[in-house]
Short mmCIF file of C-alpha atoms and ligand atoms in Angstrom, two decimals:
data_model
loop_
_atom_site.label_atom_id
_atom_site.label_comp_id
_atom_site.label_asym_id
_atom_site.label_seq_id
_atom_site.Cartn_x
_atom_site.Cartn_y
_atom_site.Cartn_z
CA MET A 29 7.64 111.22 87.67
CA SER A 30 10.74 109.20 87.56
CA THR A 31 11.02 106.81 90.97
CA PRO A 32 15.87 107.69 92.11
CA ASP A 33 15.95 103.80 90.50
CA GLN A 34 14.70 104.79 86.77
CA GLY A 35 17.30 106.24 84.39
CA LEU A 36 21.09 105.05 83.90
CA ALA A 37 23.66 104.53 86.68
CA LEU A 38 27.12 104.05 87.42
CA HIS A 39 28.22 102.51 90.20
CA HIS A 40 32.31 102.64 91.07
CA LEU A 41 33.33 102.12 87.88
CA THR A 42 37.12 101.79 86.97
CA VAL A 43 38.83 101.52 83.69
CA ARG A 44 42.48 100.57 82.96
CA PHE A 45 44.74 100.50 80.13
CA GLY A 46 47.38 98.77 81.01
CA GLY A 47 49.16 101.05 83.74
CA LEU A 48 47.11 103.53 82.37
CA LEU A 49 43.82 104.79 84.93
CA ALA A 50 41.16 105.85 82.22
CA LEU A 51 38.77 105.77 84.26
CA ASP A 52 39.13 105.60 88.25
CA ASP A 53 36.13 104.81 90.93
CA VAL A 54 33.21 106.75 88.46
CA SER A 55 29.97 107.12 89.79
CA LEU A 56 26.68 108.96 88.02
CA ARG A 57 23.45 109.03 88.10
CA VAL A 58 21.47 109.67 84.70
CA THR A 59 18.23 110.76 85.69
CA PRO A 60 15.26 111.00 83.04
CA GLY A 61 15.17 113.90 81.01
CA ARG A 62 17.80 115.96 82.09
CA VAL A 63 20.87 117.31 80.41
CA VAL A 64 24.10 115.27 81.69
CA GLY A 65 27.19 117.21 80.70
CA ILE A 66 30.43 114.43 81.37
CA ILE A 67 33.56 117.66 80.66
CA GLY A 68 37.90 117.49 81.71
CA PRO A 69 40.25 117.84 79.65
CA ASN A 70 42.20 115.81 76.74
CA GLY A 71 42.93 112.59 78.01
CA ALA A 72 40.38 112.66 81.04
CA GLY A 73 38.48 109.74 80.85
CA LYS A 74 34.64 111.16 79.05
CA THR A 75 34.54 108.89 75.84
CA THR A 76 36.23 106.18 77.55
CA LEU A 77 33.22 106.51 80.24
CA PHE A 78 31.29 106.56 76.58
CA ASN A 79 32.51 103.17 75.75
CA VAL A 80 31.73 101.30 78.71
CA VAL A 81 27.71 102.30 78.76
CA CYS A 82 28.30 101.37 74.86
CA GLY A 83 29.83 97.82 75.89
CA PHE A 84 33.01 99.05 73.82
CA VAL A 85 34.95 99.08 76.43
CA GLY A 86 34.85 96.64 79.86
CA ALA A 87 35.21 97.82 83.18
CA GLN A 88 37.97 96.42 85.83
CA ALA A 89 35.80 97.38 88.61
CA GLY A 90 32.08 98.48 88.81
CA SER A 91 28.65 97.61 87.84
CA MET A 92 25.45 99.94 86.06
CA THR A 93 21.70 99.85 86.26
CA LEU A 94 19.23 100.73 83.07
CA ASP A 95 16.16 101.06 85.77
CA GLY A 96 17.41 99.34 89.44
CA ARG A 97 18.01 96.39 86.72
CA PRO A 98 22.43 95.94 86.41
CA PHE A 99 22.46 96.26 83.06
CA ARG A 100 25.41 94.79 80.79
CA ALA A 101 26.41 96.98 77.49
CA ARG A 102 26.50 95.47 73.99
CA PRO A 103 27.35 97.55 71.02
CA HIS A 104 24.59 95.37 68.82
CA HIS A 105 21.20 95.88 71.70
CA LEU A 106 22.45 99.35 72.25
CA VAL A 107 19.14 100.87 69.61
CA ARG A 108 17.15 97.81 72.15
CA HIS A 109 17.72 99.25 74.87
CA GLY A 110 17.12 102.74 73.40
CA ILE A 111 20.74 104.34 74.10
CA ALA A 112 21.68 106.05 70.39
CA ARG A 113 25.42 107.63 70.04
CA THR A 114 27.20 110.03 68.00
CA LEU A 115 30.74 109.90 67.84
CA GLN A 116 33.63 111.63 68.15
CA GLY A 117 33.87 113.56 64.52
CA VAL A 118 32.36 111.96 62.15
CA GLY A 119 31.77 108.37 61.74
CA GLN A 120 29.47 106.57 58.92
CA PHE A 121 29.90 104.49 56.40
CA ASN A 122 30.91 105.74 54.08
CA GLY A 123 30.00 103.09 51.44
CA LEU A 124 26.49 103.60 52.21
CA SER A 125 24.23 107.25 50.99
CA VAL A 126 23.16 109.91 54.15
CA LEU A 127 19.60 108.12 53.73
CA GLU A 128 21.72 105.12 54.07
CA ASN A 129 23.26 105.91 56.75
CA VAL A 130 20.25 107.41 58.60
CA LEU A 131 18.30 103.96 57.66
CA ALA A 132 21.12 101.88 59.20
CA GLY A 133 19.77 103.43 62.67
CA VAL A 134 16.00 102.52 63.27
CA ARG A 135 15.78 100.89 65.89
CA SER A 136 12.43 99.19 64.25
CA GLY A 137 8.48 99.94 63.30
CA ARG A 138 6.62 100.00 60.18
CA LYS A 139 8.45 102.49 57.16
CA PRO A 140 11.95 102.85 58.52
CA GLU A 141 11.54 105.15 55.00
CA GLN A 142 9.60 108.05 55.78
CA GLN A 143 11.78 107.47 60.19
CA ALA A 144 14.67 108.07 58.17
CA ALA A 145 12.93 110.98 56.33
CA ALA A 146 11.82 112.45 58.98
CA ALA A 147 15.07 112.12 60.87
CA LEU A 148 17.23 114.17 58.04
CA GLU A 149 14.52 116.81 57.80
CA ARG A 150 14.76 117.52 62.03
CA CYS A 151 18.36 117.85 61.38
CA GLY A 152 17.74 120.14 58.73
CA ILE A 153 19.98 118.36 55.50
CA ALA A 154 16.82 116.47 53.97
CA GLU A 155 17.77 117.65 51.32
CA HIS A 156 21.72 115.61 51.37
CA ALA A 157 19.45 112.29 51.95
CA ARG A 158 20.83 110.57 48.20
CA GLN A 159 24.13 112.10 48.67
CA MET A 160 27.57 110.05 49.75
CA PRO A 161 28.35 111.85 53.25
CA ALA A 162 32.64 111.93 52.68
CA THR A 163 31.58 114.70 49.84
CA LEU A 164 30.14 116.82 51.80
CA PRO A 165 30.80 119.51 54.35
CA TYR A 166 32.32 119.05 58.09
CA ALA A 167 28.60 120.54 59.94
CA VAL A 168 26.69 118.39 57.38
CA ARG A 169 29.03 114.56 58.31
CA LYS A 170 28.25 116.08 62.16
CA ARG A 171 24.28 116.26 61.40
CA VAL A 172 24.05 112.78 59.32
CA GLU A 173 25.89 111.80 62.91
CA LEU A 174 22.54 112.81 64.61
CA ALA A 175 20.43 112.07 62.78
CA ARG A 176 21.16 107.83 62.48
CA ALA A 177 21.16 108.24 66.30
CA LEU A 178 18.18 110.89 67.03
CA VAL A 179 16.20 107.76 64.45
CA SER A 180 15.56 105.34 67.07
CA LYS A 181 14.08 108.26 69.13
CA PRO A 182 16.70 106.90 72.05
CA ARG A 183 15.36 107.64 75.39
CA ILE A 184 19.33 108.35 76.02
CA LEU A 185 21.05 110.73 74.17
CA MET A 186 24.94 109.68 73.97
CA LEU A 187 27.15 112.75 72.21
CA ASP A 188 30.07 112.91 71.74
CA GLU A 189 31.83 116.65 71.09
CA PRO A 190 28.53 117.55 68.75
CA ALA A 191 30.42 121.09 68.97
CA GLY A 192 33.41 120.16 68.31
CA GLY A 193 34.46 121.56 64.45
CA LEU A 194 31.73 123.15 64.13
CA ASP A 195 30.89 127.60 63.91
CA THR A 196 28.61 129.85 65.42
CA ASP A 197 25.58 129.44 64.09
CA GLU A 198 25.98 125.25 64.12
CA ILE A 199 26.64 125.47 67.22
CA ARG A 200 23.40 127.97 68.67
CA TRP A 201 21.56 125.15 66.06
CA LEU A 202 22.95 122.19 68.45
CA GLU A 203 21.85 124.03 71.60
CA THR A 204 18.13 124.08 70.49
CA LEU A 205 18.58 120.52 68.80
CA ILE A 206 19.28 119.58 72.86
CA ARG A 207 16.88 121.20 74.52
CA GLU A 208 14.26 120.77 72.51
CA ALA A 209 14.74 116.95 72.34
CA ASP A 210 12.08 115.66 74.48
CA THR A 211 15.20 112.81 75.87
CA THR A 212 17.94 111.86 78.66
CA VAL A 213 21.18 114.01 76.89
CA MET A 214 24.81 112.49 77.92
CA LEU A 215 27.20 115.13 76.38
CA VAL A 216 30.82 115.62 76.37
CA GLU A 217 31.82 118.87 75.17
CA HIS A 218 34.64 121.38 75.25
CA HIS A 219 32.45 124.02 74.16
CA MET A 220 31.44 125.88 76.98
CA ASP A 221 29.24 128.38 76.41
CA LEU A 222 26.81 124.48 75.24
CA VAL A 223 28.09 123.01 78.00
CA MET A 224 27.36 125.67 80.72
CA SER A 225 22.64 126.83 78.67
CA VAL A 226 21.47 122.69 77.98
CA CYS A 227 23.42 121.00 81.45
CA ASP A 228 20.66 120.14 83.87
CA GLU A 229 23.67 118.74 85.62
CA ILE A 230 28.02 118.90 85.19
CA LEU A 231 30.48 115.98 85.96
CA VAL A 232 34.27 116.97 85.98
CA LEU A 233 36.66 114.01 84.80
CA ASP A 234 40.66 114.36 85.61
CA PHE A 235 42.69 112.29 85.15
CA GLY A 236 39.65 109.83 85.29
CA LYS A 237 38.81 111.26 88.80
CA PRO A 238 35.66 112.91 89.34
CA ILE A 239 36.65 115.92 90.88
CA ALA A 240 33.14 117.72 90.96
CA PHE A 241 29.12 116.60 90.37
CA GLY A 242 26.47 119.38 90.54
CA PRO A 243 24.75 121.77 88.34
CA PRO A 244 26.66 124.36 85.55
CA ASP A 245 26.47 127.62 88.45
CA THR A 246 28.04 125.50 90.73
CA ILE A 247 30.73 123.85 88.42
CA ARG A 248 31.67 127.68 86.77
CA ASN A 249 33.03 128.64 89.63
CA ASP A 250 34.50 125.17 91.34
CA PRO A 251 38.24 126.07 91.60
CA LYS A 252 39.25 122.72 91.87
CA VAL A 253 37.64 122.84 88.22
CA THR A 254 39.67 125.49 87.01
CA ASP A 255 42.87 123.99 88.37
CA ALA A 256 42.15 120.73 86.59
CA TYR A 257 41.73 122.71 82.77
CA LEU A 258 44.25 125.51 83.53
CA GLY A 259 46.87 122.03 84.61
CA ALA A 260 46.20 120.30 81.27
CA ALA A 261 46.80 123.54 79.20
CA ALA A 262 50.35 124.56 81.23
N1 ATP B 3 41.75 101.52 73.98
C1 ATP B 3 42.85 102.29 74.59
N2 ATP B 3 43.91 102.36 74.23
C2 ATP B 3 44.37 102.65 75.24
N3 ATP B 3 44.05 103.53 75.92
C3 ATP B 3 43.45 104.68 76.31
C4 ATP B 3 42.19 103.77 75.42
N4 ATP B 3 41.86 104.17 75.08
C5 ATP B 3 41.85 105.78 75.41
N5 ATP B 3 42.74 105.90 76.17
C6 ATP B 3 43.47 106.27 76.96
O1 ATP B 3 42.54 106.58 78.24
C7 ATP B 3 42.99 108.35 78.66
C8 ATP B 3 41.48 108.39 78.62
O2 ATP B 3 40.81 108.95 77.12
P1 ATP B 3 39.87 109.36 77.08
O3 ATP B 3 39.72 108.79 74.90
O4 ATP B 3 38.91 108.03 77.24
O5 ATP B 3 39.99 110.96 77.10
P2 ATP B 3 39.13 111.84 76.74
O6 ATP B 3 38.56 112.61 77.52
O7 ATP B 3 37.72 111.51 75.91
O8 ATP B 3 39.51 112.41 75.79
P3 ATP B 3 39.41 114.36 74.57
O9 ATP B 3 38.55 115.03 75.46
O10 ATP B 3 40.56 114.11 73.54
O11 ATP B 3 38.22 113.14 73.33
C9 ATP B 3 44.10 108.97 76.98
O12 ATP B 3 44.88 109.06 78.51
C10 ATP B 3 43.65 107.84 76.20
O13 ATP B 3 45.16 108.07 75.89
MG1 MG B 4 36.99 111.69 73.77
#
């Protein structure tokens, strides 16, 4: 059982880029074992939120805690904290093979090659181990990104638009992977069917502001959420 303090918590985070308020007083508790969705129109601040958690972007105000203790992320310490992230799009080292990319994500322990091989197997791309990512189809490269994140056996897996550019079959595969991930997941995604089917709870951002938080059924029927998306499409 988890106590209320366990897991990652964001407290009143505010991020400005010049005059632009990218995150506006955002608080979120990421309970261990849950799949937490973060949705909102383009530019709502979803990737920025991930960047703050990962230490790529500093917040002007607010704080974070991990298991109740102050948490100040640094990108190179993330794996040590048990946090792994995939990038929006594909973000491999192009000079490295698929296997080497996944090896780069290994946390510690013995037999890194075996850990990497197991992650490739789990992601269904073992046959591509020796190939260079740039030569592979987009969907395979997205799986390499997942394998690199999963190989560290993270306690928090952060996925930034993992379904972007994928077809229905690939998204179905991804859905199963997330369901069976057996870890905490933070999911930024525009693909609503995926979000609604895998998330336990969803935070909705609009122009950096949290406008709704709750389980999929609540979010689906919240007029504020529909308005935000309609406003963005107009
Ligand atoms: N490093 C930066 N410098 C200046 N502005 C930035 C920077 N990063 C993001 N922004 C701006 O902050 C806002 C939020 O961007 P962010 O990338 O977090 O949105 P998002 O919700 O991930 O959008 P998308 O769904 O398109 O990926 C946008 O207006 C964006 O242009
Ligand atoms: Mg983004």
